mmCIF file of C-alpha atoms in Angstrom:
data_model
loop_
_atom_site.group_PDB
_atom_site.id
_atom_site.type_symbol
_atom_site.label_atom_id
_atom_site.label_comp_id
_atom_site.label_asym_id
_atom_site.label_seq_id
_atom_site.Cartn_x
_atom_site.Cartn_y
_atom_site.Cartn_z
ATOM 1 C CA UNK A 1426 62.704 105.516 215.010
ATOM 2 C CA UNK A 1427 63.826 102.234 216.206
ATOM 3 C CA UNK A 1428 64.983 98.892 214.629
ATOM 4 C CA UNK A 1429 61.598 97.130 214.336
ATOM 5 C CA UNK A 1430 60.675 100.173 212.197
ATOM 6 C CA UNK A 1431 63.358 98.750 209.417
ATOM 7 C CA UNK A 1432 62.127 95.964 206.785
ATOM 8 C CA UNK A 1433 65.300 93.509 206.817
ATOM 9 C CA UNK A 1434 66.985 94.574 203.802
ATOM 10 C CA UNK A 1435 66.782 99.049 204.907
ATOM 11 C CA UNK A 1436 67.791 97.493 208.357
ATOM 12 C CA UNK A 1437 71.049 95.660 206.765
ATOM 13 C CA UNK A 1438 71.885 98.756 205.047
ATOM 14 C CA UNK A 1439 71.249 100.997 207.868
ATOM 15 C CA UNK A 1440 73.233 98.580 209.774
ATOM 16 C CA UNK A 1441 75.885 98.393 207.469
ATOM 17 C CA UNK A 1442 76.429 102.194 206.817
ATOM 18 C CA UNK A 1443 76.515 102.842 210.969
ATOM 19 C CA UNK A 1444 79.387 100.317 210.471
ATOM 20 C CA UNK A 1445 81.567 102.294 208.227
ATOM 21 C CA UNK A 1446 80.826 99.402 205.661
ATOM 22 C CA UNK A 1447 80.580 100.141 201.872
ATOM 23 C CA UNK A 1448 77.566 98.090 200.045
ATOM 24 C CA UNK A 1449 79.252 95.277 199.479
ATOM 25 C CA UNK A 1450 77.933 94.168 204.014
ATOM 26 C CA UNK A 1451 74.664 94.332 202.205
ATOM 27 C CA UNK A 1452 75.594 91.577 199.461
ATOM 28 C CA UNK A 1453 74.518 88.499 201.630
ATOM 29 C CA UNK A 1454 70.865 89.212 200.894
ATOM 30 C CA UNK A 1455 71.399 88.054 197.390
ATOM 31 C CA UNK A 1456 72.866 85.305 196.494
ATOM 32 C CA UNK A 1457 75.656 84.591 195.136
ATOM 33 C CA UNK A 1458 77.759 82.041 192.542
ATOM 34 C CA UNK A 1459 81.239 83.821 192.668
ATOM 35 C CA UNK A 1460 83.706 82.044 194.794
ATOM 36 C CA UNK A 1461 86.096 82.903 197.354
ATOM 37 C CA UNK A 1462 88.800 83.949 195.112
ATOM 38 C CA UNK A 1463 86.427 85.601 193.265
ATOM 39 C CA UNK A 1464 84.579 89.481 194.067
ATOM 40 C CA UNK A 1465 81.167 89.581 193.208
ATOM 41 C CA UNK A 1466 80.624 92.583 190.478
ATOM 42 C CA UNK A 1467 77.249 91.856 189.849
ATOM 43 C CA UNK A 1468 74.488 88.991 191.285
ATOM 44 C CA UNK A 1469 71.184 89.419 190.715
ATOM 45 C CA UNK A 1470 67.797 87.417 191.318
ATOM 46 C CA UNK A 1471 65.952 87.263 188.193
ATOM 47 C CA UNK A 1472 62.784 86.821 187.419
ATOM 48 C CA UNK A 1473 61.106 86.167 183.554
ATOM 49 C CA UNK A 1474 59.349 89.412 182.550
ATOM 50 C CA UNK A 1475 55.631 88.942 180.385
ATOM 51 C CA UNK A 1476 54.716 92.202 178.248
ATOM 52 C CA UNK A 1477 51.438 92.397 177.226
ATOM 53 C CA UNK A 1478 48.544 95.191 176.462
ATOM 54 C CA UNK A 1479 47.876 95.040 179.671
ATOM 55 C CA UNK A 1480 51.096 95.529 181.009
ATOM 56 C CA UNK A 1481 54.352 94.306 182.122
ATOM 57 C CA UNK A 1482 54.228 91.309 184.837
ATOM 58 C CA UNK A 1483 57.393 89.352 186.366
ATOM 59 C CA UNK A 1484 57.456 85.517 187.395
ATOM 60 C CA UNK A 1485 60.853 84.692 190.042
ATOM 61 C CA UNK A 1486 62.661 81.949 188.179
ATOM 62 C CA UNK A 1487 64.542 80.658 191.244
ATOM 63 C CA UNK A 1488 67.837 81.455 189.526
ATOM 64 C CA UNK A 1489 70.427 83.652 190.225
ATOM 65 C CA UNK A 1490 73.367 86.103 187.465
ATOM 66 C CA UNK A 1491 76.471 86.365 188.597
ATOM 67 C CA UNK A 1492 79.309 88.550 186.947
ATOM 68 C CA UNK A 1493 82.566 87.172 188.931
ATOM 69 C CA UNK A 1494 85.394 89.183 189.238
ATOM 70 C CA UNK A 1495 89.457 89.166 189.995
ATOM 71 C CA UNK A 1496 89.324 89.346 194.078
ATOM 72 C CA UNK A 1497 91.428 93.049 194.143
ATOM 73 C CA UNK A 1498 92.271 96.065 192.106
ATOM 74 C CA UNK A 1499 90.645 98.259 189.631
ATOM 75 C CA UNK A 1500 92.000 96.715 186.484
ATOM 76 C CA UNK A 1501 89.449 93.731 186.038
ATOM 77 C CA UNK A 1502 91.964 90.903 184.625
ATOM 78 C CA UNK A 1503 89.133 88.342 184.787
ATOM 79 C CA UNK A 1504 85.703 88.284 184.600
ATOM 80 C CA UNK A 1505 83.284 85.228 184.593
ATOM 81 C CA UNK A 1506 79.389 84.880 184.295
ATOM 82 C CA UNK A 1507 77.585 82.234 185.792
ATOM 83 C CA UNK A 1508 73.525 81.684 185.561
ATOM 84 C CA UNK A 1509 71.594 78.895 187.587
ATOM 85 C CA UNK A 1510 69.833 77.963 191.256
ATOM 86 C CA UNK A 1511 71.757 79.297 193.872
ATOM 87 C CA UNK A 1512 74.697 76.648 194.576
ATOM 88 C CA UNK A 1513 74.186 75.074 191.512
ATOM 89 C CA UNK A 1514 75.390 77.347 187.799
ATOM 90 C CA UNK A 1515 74.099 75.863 185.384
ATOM 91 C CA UNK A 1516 76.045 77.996 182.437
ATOM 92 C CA UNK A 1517 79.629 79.577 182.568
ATOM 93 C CA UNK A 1518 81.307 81.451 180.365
ATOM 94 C CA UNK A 1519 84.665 83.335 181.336
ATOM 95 C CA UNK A 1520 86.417 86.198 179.458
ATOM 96 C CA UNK A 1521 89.643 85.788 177.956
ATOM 97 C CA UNK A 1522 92.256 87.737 175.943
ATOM 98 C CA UNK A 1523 91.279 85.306 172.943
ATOM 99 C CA UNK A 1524 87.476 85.851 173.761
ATOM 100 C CA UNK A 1525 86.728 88.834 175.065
ATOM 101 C CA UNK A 1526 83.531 90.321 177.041
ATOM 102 C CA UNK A 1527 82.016 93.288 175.561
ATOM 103 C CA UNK A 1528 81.503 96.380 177.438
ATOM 104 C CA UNK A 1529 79.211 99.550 176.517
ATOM 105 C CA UNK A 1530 77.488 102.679 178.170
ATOM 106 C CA UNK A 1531 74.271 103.673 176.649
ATOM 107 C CA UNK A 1532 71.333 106.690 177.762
ATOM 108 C CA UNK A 1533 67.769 105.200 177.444
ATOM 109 C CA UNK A 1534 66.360 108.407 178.425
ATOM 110 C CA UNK A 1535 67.821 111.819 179.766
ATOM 111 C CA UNK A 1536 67.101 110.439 183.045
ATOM 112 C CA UNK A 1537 68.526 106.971 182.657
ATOM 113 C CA UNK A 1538 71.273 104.713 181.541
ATOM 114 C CA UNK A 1539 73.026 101.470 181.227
ATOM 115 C CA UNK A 1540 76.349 99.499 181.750
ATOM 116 C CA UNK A 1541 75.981 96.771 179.496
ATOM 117 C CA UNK A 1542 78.042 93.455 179.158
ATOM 118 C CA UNK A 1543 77.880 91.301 176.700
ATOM 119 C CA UNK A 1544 79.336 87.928 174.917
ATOM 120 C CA UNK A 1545 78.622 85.473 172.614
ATOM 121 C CA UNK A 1546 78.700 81.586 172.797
ATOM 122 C CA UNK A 1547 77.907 80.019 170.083
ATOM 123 C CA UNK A 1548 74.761 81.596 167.731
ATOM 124 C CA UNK A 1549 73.624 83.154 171.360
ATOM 125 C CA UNK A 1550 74.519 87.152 172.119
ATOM 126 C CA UNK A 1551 74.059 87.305 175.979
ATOM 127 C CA UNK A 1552 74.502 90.902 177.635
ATOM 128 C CA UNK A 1553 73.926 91.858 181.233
ATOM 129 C CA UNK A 1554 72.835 95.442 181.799
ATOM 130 C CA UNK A 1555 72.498 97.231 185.081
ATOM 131 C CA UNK A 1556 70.800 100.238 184.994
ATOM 132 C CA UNK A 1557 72.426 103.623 185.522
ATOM 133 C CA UNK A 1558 70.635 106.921 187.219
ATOM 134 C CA UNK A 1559 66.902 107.254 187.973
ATOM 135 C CA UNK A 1560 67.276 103.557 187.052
ATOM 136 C CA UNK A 1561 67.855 100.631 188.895
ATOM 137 C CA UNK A 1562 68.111 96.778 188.379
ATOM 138 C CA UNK A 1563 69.674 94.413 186.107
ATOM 139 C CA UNK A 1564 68.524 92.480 183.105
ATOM 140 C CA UNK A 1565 69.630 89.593 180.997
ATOM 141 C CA UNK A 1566 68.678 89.517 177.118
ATOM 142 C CA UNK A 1567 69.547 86.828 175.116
ATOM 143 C CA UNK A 1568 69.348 86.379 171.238
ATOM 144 C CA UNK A 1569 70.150 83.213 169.417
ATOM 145 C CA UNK A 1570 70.256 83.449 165.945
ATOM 146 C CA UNK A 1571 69.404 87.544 165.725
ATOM 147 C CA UNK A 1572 65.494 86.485 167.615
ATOM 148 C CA UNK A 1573 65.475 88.016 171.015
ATOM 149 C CA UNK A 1574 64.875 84.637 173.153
ATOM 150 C CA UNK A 1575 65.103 85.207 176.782
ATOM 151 C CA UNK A 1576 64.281 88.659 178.569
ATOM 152 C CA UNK A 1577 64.556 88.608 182.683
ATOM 153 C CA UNK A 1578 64.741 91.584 185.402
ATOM 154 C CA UNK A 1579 66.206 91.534 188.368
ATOM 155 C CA UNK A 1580 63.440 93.650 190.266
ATOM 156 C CA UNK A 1581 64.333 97.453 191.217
ATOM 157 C CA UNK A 1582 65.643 96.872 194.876
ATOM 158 C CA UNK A 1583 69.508 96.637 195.403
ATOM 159 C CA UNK A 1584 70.152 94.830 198.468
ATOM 160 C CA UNK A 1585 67.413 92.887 197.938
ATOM 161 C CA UNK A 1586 66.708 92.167 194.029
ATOM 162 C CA UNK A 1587 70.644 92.452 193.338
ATOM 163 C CA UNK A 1588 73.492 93.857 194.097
ATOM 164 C CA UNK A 1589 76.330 95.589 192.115
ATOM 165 C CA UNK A 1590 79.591 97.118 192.700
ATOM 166 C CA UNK A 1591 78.718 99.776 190.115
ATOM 167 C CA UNK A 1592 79.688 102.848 192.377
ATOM 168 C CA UNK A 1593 83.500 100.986 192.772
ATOM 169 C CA UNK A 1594 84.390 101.382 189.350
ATOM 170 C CA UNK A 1595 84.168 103.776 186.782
ATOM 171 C CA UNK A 1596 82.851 101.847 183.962
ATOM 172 C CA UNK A 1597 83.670 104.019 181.160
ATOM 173 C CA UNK A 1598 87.270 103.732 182.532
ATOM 174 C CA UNK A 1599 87.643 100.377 183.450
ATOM 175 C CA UNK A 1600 91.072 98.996 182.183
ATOM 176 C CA UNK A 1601 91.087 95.278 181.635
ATOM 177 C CA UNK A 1602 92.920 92.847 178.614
ATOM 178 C CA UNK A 1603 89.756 90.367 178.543
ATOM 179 C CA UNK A 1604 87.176 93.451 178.087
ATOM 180 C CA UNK A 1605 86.963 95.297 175.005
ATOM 181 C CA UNK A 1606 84.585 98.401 174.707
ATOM 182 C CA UNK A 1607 81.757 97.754 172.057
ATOM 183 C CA UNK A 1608 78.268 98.297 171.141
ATOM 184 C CA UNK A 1609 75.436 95.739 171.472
ATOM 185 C CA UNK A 1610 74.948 93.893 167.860
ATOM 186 C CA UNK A 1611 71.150 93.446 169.043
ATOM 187 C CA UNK A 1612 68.490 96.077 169.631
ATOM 188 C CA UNK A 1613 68.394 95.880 173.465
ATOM 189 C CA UNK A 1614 65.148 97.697 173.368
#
């Protein structure tokens, strides 16, 4: 097999792991609106998802999530979400010890989970999931006023569609004084 025989993102990766480099080499395929003193935890591209009887379709939006984090350690003593075009967020909304994020680890299905994150600003409830196991992506639901009003998907391919540093950190573990471990107030379904 040679190099040619990669698509750009399993070359990157390939690449990357012959380097000794963990997944975060691979990040620069998705963009990004964390900072330099920031580490990326999450960025995804998302993309508006339309259910119907016929099935589920997905429409890019052009915009990219990003869940900023402190640039070193384990214990996660900030945290900040951004949504918007690449270069340009849009929305930010930062943890704080006064206003903290919500974190929560759910099964969907014996074969799947998720890490979810959540806040609120306002009469909105926003929460980020990622998908754990035999499942992959990450989504954005938002509610305002208890009516589920936005629902977008990153697509399935990390590297490419997203990319997380879910295999750094031990969510169920994760010791932080702006995160506080709670279940969703919405049905996420």
């Amino acid at each position: 097999m040679k190099l040619s025989d990669f698509t750009l993102p399993t070359a990157v990766m390939a690449i990357s792991a012959l380097l000794g480099c963990s997944s975060s080499c691979a990040q620069g395929q998705v963009p990004t609106h964390c900072i330099a003193a920031e580490r990326t935890f999450i960025t995804a591209k998302m993309q508006k998802v339309h259910t119907s009887k016929a099935g589920t379709t997905f429409s890019p939006t052009g915009k990219v999530l990003s869940i900023c984090i402190n640039p070193q350690g384990q214990t996660i003593t900030q945290m900040t979400y951004r949504y918007g075009v690449p270069g340009n967020a849009e929305f930010e909304q930062s943890a704080s010890t006064a206003s903290k994020f919500a974190i929560f680890t759910r099964s969907t299905t014996p074969h799947t989970g998720e890490n979810v994150i959540g806040f609120n600003k306002g009469n909105f409830h926003y929460y980020v999931s990622e998908s754990l196991g035999m499942g992959s992506g990450v989504s954005l639901i938002v509610f305002g006023n208890g009516k589920r009003i936005t629902d977008l998907f990153s697509g399935n391919n990390e590297g490419t569609d997203f990319f997380s540093l879910q295999d750094e950190f031990d969510f169920d573990a994760i010791k932080s004084p702006v995160l506080v471990r709670r279940a969703p107030v919405d049905d996420l379904k």
